[in-house]
Amino acid sequence: MKFTQFTACAMLGLASVSAYSQQNTVRAGLIDLTIHSEAPNLTTNGPAFLTPQPAGLTVENATTLLLGYTRKLNEHLDIDVVLGLPPRHDVKGTGTLAPFGVIAKVKQAAPTVFLNYNFGAPENKFRPFVGVGFNYTHFFDGQSTSSGNLASGGPTKIELSDSFGLAAQVGASYKLTDQWSLVGSVATAKVKSDMTATTGSIERKTTIDFRPVVYTLGLAYSF
């Protein structure tokens, strides 16, 4: 009787360990950021002739390294943190600024946290998921190019405000082994930033709505 009770307890213990094993997953891969930016024409505190209208800008796409961490909450829910090495975006002029090409460059760091719902059973090889979450984007190292300085009339300082917004993603994981898997996703987030370009005493401003679509593909390890 004692042996039977001991065996039952041991089996329950092993089942518990199995149920709560591999709660953590790390992954690395690639991020492709497709930007569909919109921004009103630049406004200025100086004479209008210094900024002939329409004078606008558009933000180019970028690719960078993906880093991610996922913490399982239960069989269907997990917390997913998506990071990446800060990519650098080219900023091109439009309208009267179009002939100047790339007028500025800026880097961004955009950690995003999702609450994911995973469909199917944990033992399934293929599991699609959907997630909602929150994005924080920090812009830094903004630089005006030589053509941007020419368009602005002199050396120009570029600043962009940080952004906070909701995010959503859909994706799927495919088990290669018990611990290794491939994970892909498509995500978007609300990212808006106030940009100020300062040339001497002249300030030119606009608000950029980045409207990103973010594609990720990574190799994941669970433990």
XYZ file of N, CA, C and O in Angstrom, residues 35-207:
692
model
N 7.621 50.184 -43.731
C 7.048 51.433 -43.229
C 6.124 52.036 -44.284
O 6.480 52.121 -45.461
N 4.924 52.427 -43.857
C 3.962 53.082 -44.745
C 3.665 54.474 -44.166
O 2.525 54.786 -43.814
N 4.693 55.283 -44.078
C 4.584 56.533 -43.325
C 3.721 57.570 -44.032
O 3.658 57.639 -45.262
N 3.077 58.380 -43.195
C 2.340 59.553 -43.654
C 2.734 60.720 -42.765
O 2.894 60.563 -41.551
N 2.890 61.902 -43.359
C 3.245 63.088 -42.578
C 2.763 64.326 -43.332
O 2.930 64.409 -44.559
N 2.157 65.288 -42.630
C 1.793 66.543 -43.291
C 3.042 67.318 -43.689
O 4.146 67.043 -43.208
N 2.883 68.267 -44.584
C 4.017 69.082 -45.004
C 4.652 69.805 -43.825
O 3.979 70.131 -42.837
N 5.938 70.030 -43.926
C 6.672 70.720 -42.871
C 6.132 72.137 -42.665
O 5.846 72.854 -43.622
N 5.999 72.522 -41.406
C 5.669 73.903 -41.058
C 6.919 74.553 -40.490
O 7.820 73.875 -39.989
N 6.996 75.877 -40.550
C 8.202 76.574 -40.097
C 7.850 77.828 -39.320
O 6.773 78.416 -39.513
N 8.764 78.215 -38.430
C 8.585 79.467 -37.687
C 9.290 80.619 -38.393
O 9.337 81.734 -37.881
N 9.867 80.339 -39.569
C 10.580 81.361 -40.326
C 9.809 81.766 -41.568
O 8.655 81.363 -41.770
N 10.432 82.557 -42.408
C 9.788 82.997 -43.647
C 9.362 81.811 -44.502
O 10.105 80.834 -44.626
N 8.186 81.894 -45.113
C 7.634 80.784 -45.888
C 8.524 80.414 -47.061
O 8.594 79.245 -47.447
N 9.222 81.398 -47.650
C 10.032 81.102 -48.837
C 11.224 80.194 -48.507
O 11.821 79.604 -49.408
N 11.563 80.062 -47.213
C 12.651 79.164 -46.831
C 12.223 77.696 -46.863
O 13.075 76.796 -46.835
N 10.921 77.450 -46.897
C 10.398 76.079 -46.960
C 9.315 76.032 -48.035
O 8.115 75.979 -47.735
N 9.708 76.074 -49.318
C 8.722 76.071 -50.407
C 7.832 74.835 -50.334
O 8.316 73.727 -50.136
N 6.532 75.051 -50.456
C 5.572 73.951 -50.346
C 5.233 73.374 -51.732
O 5.333 74.086 -52.729
N 4.842 72.083 -51.787
C 4.735 71.131 -50.668
C 6.092 70.547 -50.309
O 6.843 70.119 -51.184
N 6.424 70.570 -49.031
C 7.708 70.051 -48.547
C 7.422 68.967 -47.514
O 7.070 69.264 -46.373
N 7.552 67.718 -47.915
C 7.243 66.613 -47.018
C 8.371 65.610 -46.937
O 9.470 65.828 -47.446
N 8.086 64.491 -46.283
C 9.098 63.448 -46.132
C 8.434 62.086 -46.016
O 7.248 61.970 -45.717
N 9.213 61.047 -46.255
C 8.751 59.674 -46.110
C 9.870 58.832 -45.522
O 11.058 59.090 -45.790
N 9.513 57.852 -44.693
C 10.484 57.020 -43.991
C 10.627 55.690 -44.726
O 9.631 55.048 -45.080
N 11.864 55.268 -44.947
C 12.140 54.048 -45.692
C 12.130 52.805 -44.795
O 12.220 52.902 -43.563
N 12.059 51.633 -45.422
C 12.051 50.348 -44.715
C 13.418 50.031 -44.124
O 14.427 50.674 -44.456
N 13.468 49.009 -43.277
C 14.739 48.579 -42.675
C 14.637 47.101 -42.290
O 13.545 46.556 -42.118
N 15.800 46.461 -42.172
C 15.900 45.066 -41.732
C 16.901 44.991 -40.594
O 17.926 45.686 -40.614
N 16.615 44.161 -39.592
C 17.528 44.052 -38.456
C 17.434 42.664 -37.821
O 16.659 41.815 -38.257
N 18.226 42.457 -36.774
C 18.272 41.183 -36.066
C 17.164 41.107 -35.025
O 16.951 42.048 -34.257
N 16.457 39.990 -35.008
C 15.389 39.736 -34.039
C 15.937 39.069 -32.784
O 16.756 38.153 -32.852
N 15.453 39.538 -31.629
C 15.691 38.897 -30.345
C 14.360 38.833 -29.614
O 13.639 39.837 -29.538
N 13.994 37.661 -29.099
C 12.705 37.531 -28.446
C 12.741 36.595 -27.253
O 13.603 35.721 -27.153
N 11.786 36.791 -26.356
C 11.640 35.932 -25.172
C 10.153 35.713 -24.923
O 9.356 36.658 -24.944
N 9.782 34.451 -24.689
C 8.388 34.100 -24.415
C 8.294 33.328 -23.105
O 9.074 32.405 -22.864
N 7.333 33.707 -22.276
C 7.082 33.034 -21.002
C 5.688 32.435 -21.032
O 4.692 33.158 -21.159
N 5.605 31.106 -20.927
C 4.318 30.423 -20.962
C 3.566 30.657 -19.649
O 4.126 30.516 -18.566
N 2.279 31.011 -19.770
C 1.426 31.183 -18.601
C 0.575 29.938 -18.352
O 0.372 29.529 -17.217
N 0.049 29.367 -19.426
C -0.685 28.103 -19.358
C -0.639 27.473 -20.744
O 0.179 27.870 -21.578
N -1.515 26.513 -21.008
C -1.462 25.792 -22.279
C -1.730 26.680 -23.491
O -1.317 26.353 -24.601
N -2.407 27.796 -23.278
C -2.793 28.631 -24.418
C -2.248 30.054 -24.374
O -2.121 30.693 -25.423
N -1.945 30.561 -23.189
C -1.530 31.959 -23.064
C -0.039 32.074 -22.767
O 0.513 31.274 -22.013
N 0.582 33.085 -23.349
C 1.966 33.392 -22.994
C 2.242 34.884 -23.162
O 1.503 35.599 -23.845
N 3.286 35.326 -22.480
C 3.779 36.694 -22.608
C 4.954 36.668 -23.569
O 5.901 35.886 -23.396
N 4.907 37.506 -24.586
C 5.909 37.508 -25.646
C 6.564 38.882 -25.715
O 5.872 39.889 -25.914
N 7.878 38.926 -25.544
C 8.636 40.173 -25.623
C 9.472 40.148 -26.902
O 10.291 39.240 -27.091
N 9.255 41.125 -27.763
C 9.957 41.183 -29.045
C 10.887 42.391 -29.043
O 10.458 43.526 -28.813
N 12.161 42.115 -29.298
C 13.185 43.158 -29.357
C 13.922 43.041 -30.687
O 13.683 42.124 -31.474
N 14.840 43.935 -30.911
C 15.675 43.860 -32.105
C 16.834 44.824 -31.980
O 16.758 45.804 -31.223
N 17.917 44.544 -32.698
C 18.994 45.523 -32.749
C 18.458 46.782 -33.415
O 17.788 46.699 -34.455
N 18.714 47.967 -32.857
C 18.123 49.194 -33.409
C 18.509 49.399 -34.878
O 19.695 49.534 -35.196
N 17.522 49.410 -35.772
C 17.826 49.649 -37.183
C 17.914 51.145 -37.480
O 17.392 51.975 -36.724
N 18.543 51.474 -38.596
C 18.614 52.866 -39.046
C 17.702 53.041 -40.270
O 17.787 52.277 -41.227
N 16.833 54.043 -40.202
C 15.928 54.341 -41.308
C 16.420 55.557 -42.090
O 16.820 56.571 -41.500
N 16.370 55.456 -43.413
C 16.581 56.622 -44.261
C 15.291 57.414 -44.339
O 14.189 56.841 -44.394
N 15.403 58.733 -44.363
C 14.250 59.620 -44.522
C 14.450 60.395 -45.817
O 15.452 61.100 -45.979
N 13.506 60.240 -46.738
C 13.601 60.905 -48.039
C 12.631 62.083 -48.108
O 11.555 62.056 -47.499
N 13.025 63.085 -48.867
C 12.156 64.228 -49.075
C 11.129 63.951 -50.149
O 11.344 63.144 -51.050
N 9.975 64.622 -50.036
C 8.937 64.564 -51.063
C 8.580 65.993 -51.460
O 8.952 66.963 -50.780
N 7.848 66.137 -52.567
C 7.494 67.474 -53.032
C 8.730 68.246 -53.448
O 9.586 67.735 -54.182
N 8.888 69.448 -52.940
C 10.053 70.274 -53.297
C 11.350 69.713 -52.724
O 12.438 70.103 -53.163
N 11.254 68.796 -51.767
C 12.455 68.196 -51.179
C 12.869 66.906 -51.887
O 13.947 66.367 -51.612
N 12.038 66.410 -52.790
C 12.328 65.144 -53.464
C 13.670 65.131 -54.185
O 14.394 64.123 -54.141
N 14.076 66.212 -54.864
C 15.365 66.182 -55.575
C 16.577 65.989 -54.656
O 17.657 65.616 -55.137
N 16.398 66.205 -53.354
C 17.525 66.081 -52.424
C 17.720 64.642 -51.930
O 18.683 64.355 -51.221
N 16.807 63.746 -52.289
C 16.965 62.330 -51.935
C 16.855 62.085 -50.444
O 15.917 62.546 -49.781
N 17.842 61.353 -49.874
C 17.857 61.053 -48.430
C 18.298 62.303 -47.686
O 19.454 62.728 -47.786
N 17.375 62.891 -46.934
C 17.679 64.149 -46.250
C 18.034 63.943 -44.785
O 18.570 64.854 -44.134
N 17.731 62.747 -44.244
C 18.043 62.479 -42.832
C 18.097 60.977 -42.590
O 17.612 60.175 -43.400
N 18.695 60.609 -41.463
C 18.740 59.216 -41.016
C 18.420 59.199 -39.521
O 18.782 60.135 -38.797
N 17.765 58.134 -39.065
C 17.429 58.038 -37.647
C 17.387 56.576 -37.232
O 17.017 55.705 -38.022
N 17.792 56.298 -36.004
C 17.705 54.954 -35.435
C 16.501 54.876 -34.501
O 16.050 55.904 -33.972
N 16.017 53.652 -34.284
C 14.903 53.466 -33.352
C 15.046 52.137 -32.632
O 15.519 51.153 -33.199
N 14.646 52.134 -31.360
C 14.534 50.919 -30.555
C 13.072 50.778 -30.166
O 12.475 51.725 -29.656
N 12.486 49.602 -30.456
C 11.041 49.469 -30.294
C 10.658 48.176 -29.585
O 10.086 47.265 -30.197
N 10.944 48.041 -28.292
C 10.501 46.846 -27.565
C 8.979 46.773 -27.530
O 8.302 47.775 -27.303
N 8.453 45.568 -27.762
C 7.007 45.367 -27.794
C 6.659 44.132 -26.969
O 7.328 43.101 -27.079
N 5.628 44.250 -26.147
C 5.174 43.144 -25.299
C 3.780 42.730 -25.739
O 2.882 43.576 -25.866
N 3.601 41.416 -25.983
C 2.315 40.874 -26.408
C 1.795 39.859 -25.387
O 2.579 39.141 -24.760
N 0.483 39.779 -25.275
C -0.185 38.638 -24.645
C -0.732 37.796 -25.784
O -1.622 38.241 -26.519
N -0.177 36.602 -25.967
C -0.554 35.735 -27.074
C -1.535 34.655 -26.648
O -1.450 34.131 -25.537
N -2.435 34.305 -27.573
C -3.285 33.124 -27.411
C -2.872 32.119 -28.482
O -2.906 32.413 -29.686
N -2.467 30.920 -28.036
C -2.028 29.866 -28.934
C -3.148 28.859 -29.160
O -3.717 28.317 -28.203
N -3.447 28.591 -30.415
C -4.497 27.634 -30.761
C -3.940 26.214 -30.742
O -2.743 25.986 -30.916
N -4.831 25.258 -30.537
C -4.423 23.864 -30.547
C -3.831 23.421 -29.228
O -3.788 24.165 -28.243
N -3.332 22.177 -29.213
C -2.762 21.583 -28.004
C -1.250 21.789 -27.974
O -0.612 21.906 -29.021
N -0.639 21.833 -26.766
C 0.802 22.053 -26.652
C 1.642 21.028 -27.408
O 2.749 21.341 -27.851
N 1.125 19.806 -27.562
C 1.915 18.773 -28.250
C 1.846 18.886 -29.766
O 2.583 18.196 -30.478
N 0.971 19.735 -30.284
C 0.872 19.897 -31.734
C 2.159 20.475 -32.310
O 2.754 21.378 -31.714
N 2.556 20.001 -33.465
C 3.744 20.555 -34.114
C 3.497 21.970 -34.619
O 4.351 22.849 -34.500
N 2.320 22.193 -35.186
C 1.988 23.505 -35.757
C 0.948 24.178 -34.876
O -0.117 23.623 -34.632
N 1.275 25.393 -34.395
C 0.354 26.124 -33.533
C 0.285 27.593 -33.968
O 1.245 28.350 -33.770
N -0.810 28.007 -34.558
C -0.983 29.432 -34.848
C -1.299 30.202 -33.566
O -1.764 29.625 -32.579
N -1.041 31.503 -33.587
C -1.339 32.330 -32.423
C -1.714 33.740 -32.861
O -1.404 34.181 -33.977
N -2.408 34.433 -31.971
C -2.711 35.854 -32.141
C -2.312 36.555 -30.848
O -2.321 35.947 -29.772
N -1.966 37.829 -30.959
C -1.542 38.549 -29.769
C -1.900 40.020 -29.825
O -1.996 40.612 -30.907
N -2.116 40.599 -28.659
C -2.314 42.043 -28.526
C -1.342 42.531 -27.467
O -0.977 41.797 -26.542
N -0.913 43.786 -27.613
C 0.067 44.258 -26.649
C 0.327 45.744 -26.744
O -0.533 46.525 -27.181
N 1.547 46.105 -26.357
C 1.923 47.514 -26.206
C 3.324 47.723 -26.754
O 4.228 46.914 -26.511
N 3.481 48.801 -27.504
C 4.773 49.138 -28.118
C 5.306 50.464 -27.588
O 4.550 51.421 -27.398
N 6.614 50.476 -27.340
C 7.312 51.723 -27.016
C 8.434 51.895 -28.033
O 9.259 50.987 -28.203
N 8.455 53.021 -28.729
C 9.500 53.280 -29.720
C 10.292 54.518 -29.317
O 9.716 55.595 -29.139
N 11.590 54.325 -29.183
C 12.500 55.421 -28.843
C 13.352 55.741 -30.063
O 14.031 54.864 -30.613
N 13.305 56.995 -30.517
C 14.090 57.438 -31.665
C 15.349 58.150 -31.169
O 15.300 58.946 -30.223
N 16.462 57.846 -31.803
C 17.722 58.467 -31.385
C 18.691 58.539 -32.558
O 18.461 57.953 -33.617
N 19.777 59.274 -32.350
C 20.832 59.419 -33.347
C 20.290 59.958 -34.672
O 20.700 59.517 -35.748
N 19.350 60.914 -34.583
C 18.852 61.552 -35.800
C 19.920 62.445 -36.404
O 20.533 63.254 -35.698
N 20.145 62.306 -37.684
C 21.191 63.063 -38.374
C 20.690 63.581 -39.704
O 20.070 62.840 -40.473
N 20.963 64.844 -39.965
C 20.688 65.407 -41.278
C 21.851 65.061 -42.206
O 23.017 65.131 -41.809
N 21.555 64.644 -43.429
C 22.613 64.333 -44.389
C 23.131 65.629 -45.007
O 22.584 66.717 -44.784
N 24.181 65.516 -45.812
C 24.722 66.700 -46.486
C 23.685 67.307 -47.425
O 23.548 68.539 -47.515
N 22.903 66.447 -48.112
C 21.858 66.984 -48.979
C 20.721 67.578 -48.156
O 20.079 68.549 -48.575
N 20.468 67.004 -46.960
C 19.469 67.577 -46.070
C 19.890 68.948 -45.572
O 19.065 69.874 -45.481
N 21.160 69.090 -45.235
C 21.674 70.407 -44.820
C 21.568 71.419 -45.957
O 21.253 72.595 -45.736
N 21.833 70.943 -47.189
C 21.715 71.832 -48.351
C 20.272 72.281 -48.531
O 20.001 73.468 -48.773
N 19.338 71.340 -48.382
C 17.924 71.680 -48.534
C 17.448 72.629 -47.439
O 16.584 73.482 -47.680
N 18.019 72.491 -46.241
C 17.583 73.297 -45.091
C 18.284 74.641 -45.016
O 17.846 75.525 -44.269
N 19.406 74.777 -45.719
C 20.135 76.037 -45.691
C 21.243 76.085 -44.668
O 21.729 77.172 -44.327
N 21.670 74.903 -44.185
C 22.770 74.857 -43.227
C 22.701 73.615 -42.362
O 21.761 72.808 -42.471
N 23.711 73.434 -41.474
C 23.696 72.269 -40.570
C 22.394 72.206 -39.777
O 21.946 73.216 -39.222
N 21.801 71.017 -39.727
C 20.463 70.867 -39.156
C 20.448 69.767 -38.105
O 21.017 68.694 -38.301
N 19.786 70.043 -36.990
C 19.619 69.079 -35.913
C 18.259 68.405 -36.047
O 17.238 69.083 -36.206
N 18.242 67.063 -35.975
C 17.011 66.301 -36.140
C 16.621 65.669 -34.802
O 17.424 64.990 -34.176
N 15.368 65.880 -34.374
C 14.858 65.278 -33.139
C 13.478 64.696 -33.388
O 12.646 65.317 -34.065
N 13.227 63.505 -32.825
C 11.916 62.870 -32.895
C 11.481 62.454 -31.498
O 12.278 61.906 -30.732
N 10.214 62.706 -31.176
C 9.685 62.324 -29.867
C 9.432 60.830 -29.809
O 9.243 60.163 -30.836
N 9.445 60.269 -28.594
C 9.161 58.851 -28.402
C 7.674 58.573 -28.634
O 6.837 59.479 -28.587
N 7.373 57.303 -28.880
C 5.998 56.899 -29.189
C 5.557 55.765 -28.280
O 6.334 54.856 -27.980
N 4.289 55.813 -27.843
C 3.656 54.746 -27.079
C 2.362 54.380 -27.797
O 1.580 55.273 -28.142
N 2.120 53.081 -28.012
C 0.900 52.714 -28.719
C 0.580 51.237 -28.630
O 1.426 50.413 -28.264
N -0.652 50.904 -28.980
C -1.098 49.514 -28.997
C -0.463 48.762 -30.159
O -0.056 49.353 -31.164
N -0.375 47.436 -30.000
C 0.215 46.581 -31.026
C -0.587 45.295 -31.140
O -1.300 44.901 -30.212
N -0.484 44.634 -32.293
C -1.164 43.363 -32.509
C -0.323 42.507 -33.439
O 0.456 43.028 -34.255
N -0.453 41.197 -33.308
C 0.291 40.301 -34.184
C -0.481 39.005 -34.419
O -1.349 38.612 -33.637
N -0.155 38.347 -35.521
C -0.604 36.985 -35.813
C 0.638 36.211 -36.240
O 1.584 36.783 -36.800
N 0.658 34.925 -35.958
C 1.823 34.137 -36.324
C 1.592 32.670 -36.089
O 0.471 32.218 -35.828
N 2.685 31.919 -36.172
C 2.604 30.479 -35.960
C 3.981 29.952 -35.583
O 5.013 30.525 -35.945
N 3.976 28.840 -34.840
C 5.212 28.136 -34.508
C 5.131 26.718 -35.058
O 4.050 26.130 -35.139
N 6.296 26.192 -35.425
C 6.357 24.817 -35.935
C 7.499 24.098 -35.228
O 8.655 24.521 -35.322
N 7.160 23.024 -34.511
C 8.162 22.279 -33.757
C 9.065 21.477 -34.688
O 8.597 20.690 -35.510
N 10.375 21.663 -34.521
C 11.356 20.842 -35.220
C 11.762 19.652 -34.362
O 11.954 18.543 -34.863
N 11.906 19.917 -33.056
C 12.164 18.884 -32.056
C 11.381 19.283 -30.809
O 10.626 20.261 -30.831
N 11.597 18.571 -29.694
C 10.914 18.927 -28.455
C 11.315 20.318 -27.965
O 10.539 20.988 -27.277
N 12.526 20.752 -28.305
C 13.015 22.031 -27.790
C 13.186 23.106 -28.866
O 13.160 24.290 -28.545
N 13.376 22.722 -30.103
C 13.627 23.689 -31.164
C 12.396 23.863 -32.044
O 11.681 22.915 -32.340
N 12.165 25.101 -32.480
C 11.032 25.382 -33.355
C 11.312 26.617 -34.209
O 12.209 27.413 -33.919
N 10.537 26.741 -35.277
C 10.544 27.946 -36.099
C 9.326 28.776 -35.749
O 8.220 28.234 -35.593
N 9.512 30.086 -35.615
C 8.406 30.980 -35.261
C 8.388 32.151 -36.232
O 9.404 32.821 -36.436
N 7.240 32.379 -36.840
C 7.075 33.523 -37.733
C 5.869 34.344 -37.331
O 4.902 33.817 -36.767
N 5.918 35.632 -37.607
C 4.790 36.496 -37.237
C 4.713 37.715 -38.147
O 5.697 38.089 -38.810
N 3.526 38.314 -38.162
C 3.302 39.602 -38.815
C 2.643 40.491 -37.771
O 1.632 40.112 -37.167
N 3.221 41.665 -37.548
C 2.730 42.547 -36.483
C 2.589 43.978 -36.985
O 3.184 44.368 -38.003
N 1.817 44.745 -36.264
C 1.714 46.171 -36.516
C 1.547 46.885 -35.184
O 1.209 46.256 -34.170
N 1.814 48.181 -35.181
C 1.699 48.969 -33.949
C 1.388 50.417 -34.304
O 1.653 50.870 -35.429
N 0.827 51.118 -33.353
C 0.569 52.549 -33.523
C 1.829 53.313 -33.145
O 2.198 53.375 -31.958
N 2.510 53.871 -34.135
C 3.766 54.583 -33.897
C 3.676 55.958 -34.544
O 3.638 56.087 -35.778
N 3.613 57.008 -33.722
C 3.581 58.389 -34.207
C 4.624 59.192 -33.459
O 4.831 59.001 -32.252
N 5.284 60.107 -34.181
C 6.361 60.878 -33.563
C 6.354 62.302 -34.116
O 6.179 62.514 -35.328
N 6.564 63.261 -33.217
C 6.724 64.661 -33.629
C 8.185 64.901 -33.981
O 9.077 64.665 -33.159
N 8.424 65.350 -35.220
C 9.792 65.606 -35.665
C 10.059 67.105 -35.743
O 9.218 67.869 -36.228
N 11.228 67.509 -35.246
C 11.667 68.893 -35.333
C 13.040 68.932 -35.983
O 13.964 68.246 -35.532
N 13.161 69.717 -37.042
C 14.448 69.936 -37.708
C 14.843 71.390 -37.473
O 14.143 72.310 -37.925
N 15.955 71.586 -36.769
C 16.368 72.931 -36.376
C 17.608 73.344 -37.150
O 18.657 72.693 -37.085
N 17.497 74.456 -37.899
C 18.612 75.019 -38.667
C 18.823 76.441 -38.172
O 18.060 77.347 -38.512
N 19.837 76.645 -37.329
C 20.021 77.956 -36.719
C 18.830 78.287 -35.852
O 18.489 77.551 -34.918
N 18.144 79.393 -36.162
C 16.951 79.786 -35.398
C 15.664 79.319 -36.070
O 14.568 79.565 -35.546
N 15.791 78.633 -37.196
C 14.623 78.179 -37.942
C 14.258 76.758 -37.523
O 15.110 75.866 -37.505
N 12.988 76.545 -37.172
C 12.488 75.219 -36.837
C 11.453 74.787 -37.871
O 10.547 75.558 -38.215
N 11.610 73.565 -38.349
C 10.619 72.969 -39.253
C 10.050 71.731 -38.563
O 10.820 70.909 -38.060
N 8.722 71.599 -38.558
C 8.098 70.534 -37.782
C 7.064 69.772 -38.606
O 6.459 70.317 -39.534
N 6.877 68.518 -38.220
C 5.806 67.696 -38.742
C 5.572 66.538 -37.782
O 6.363 66.328 -36.857
N 4.498 65.803 -37.967
C 4.201 64.605 -37.179
C 4.171 63.406 -38.127
O 3.413 63.405 -39.097
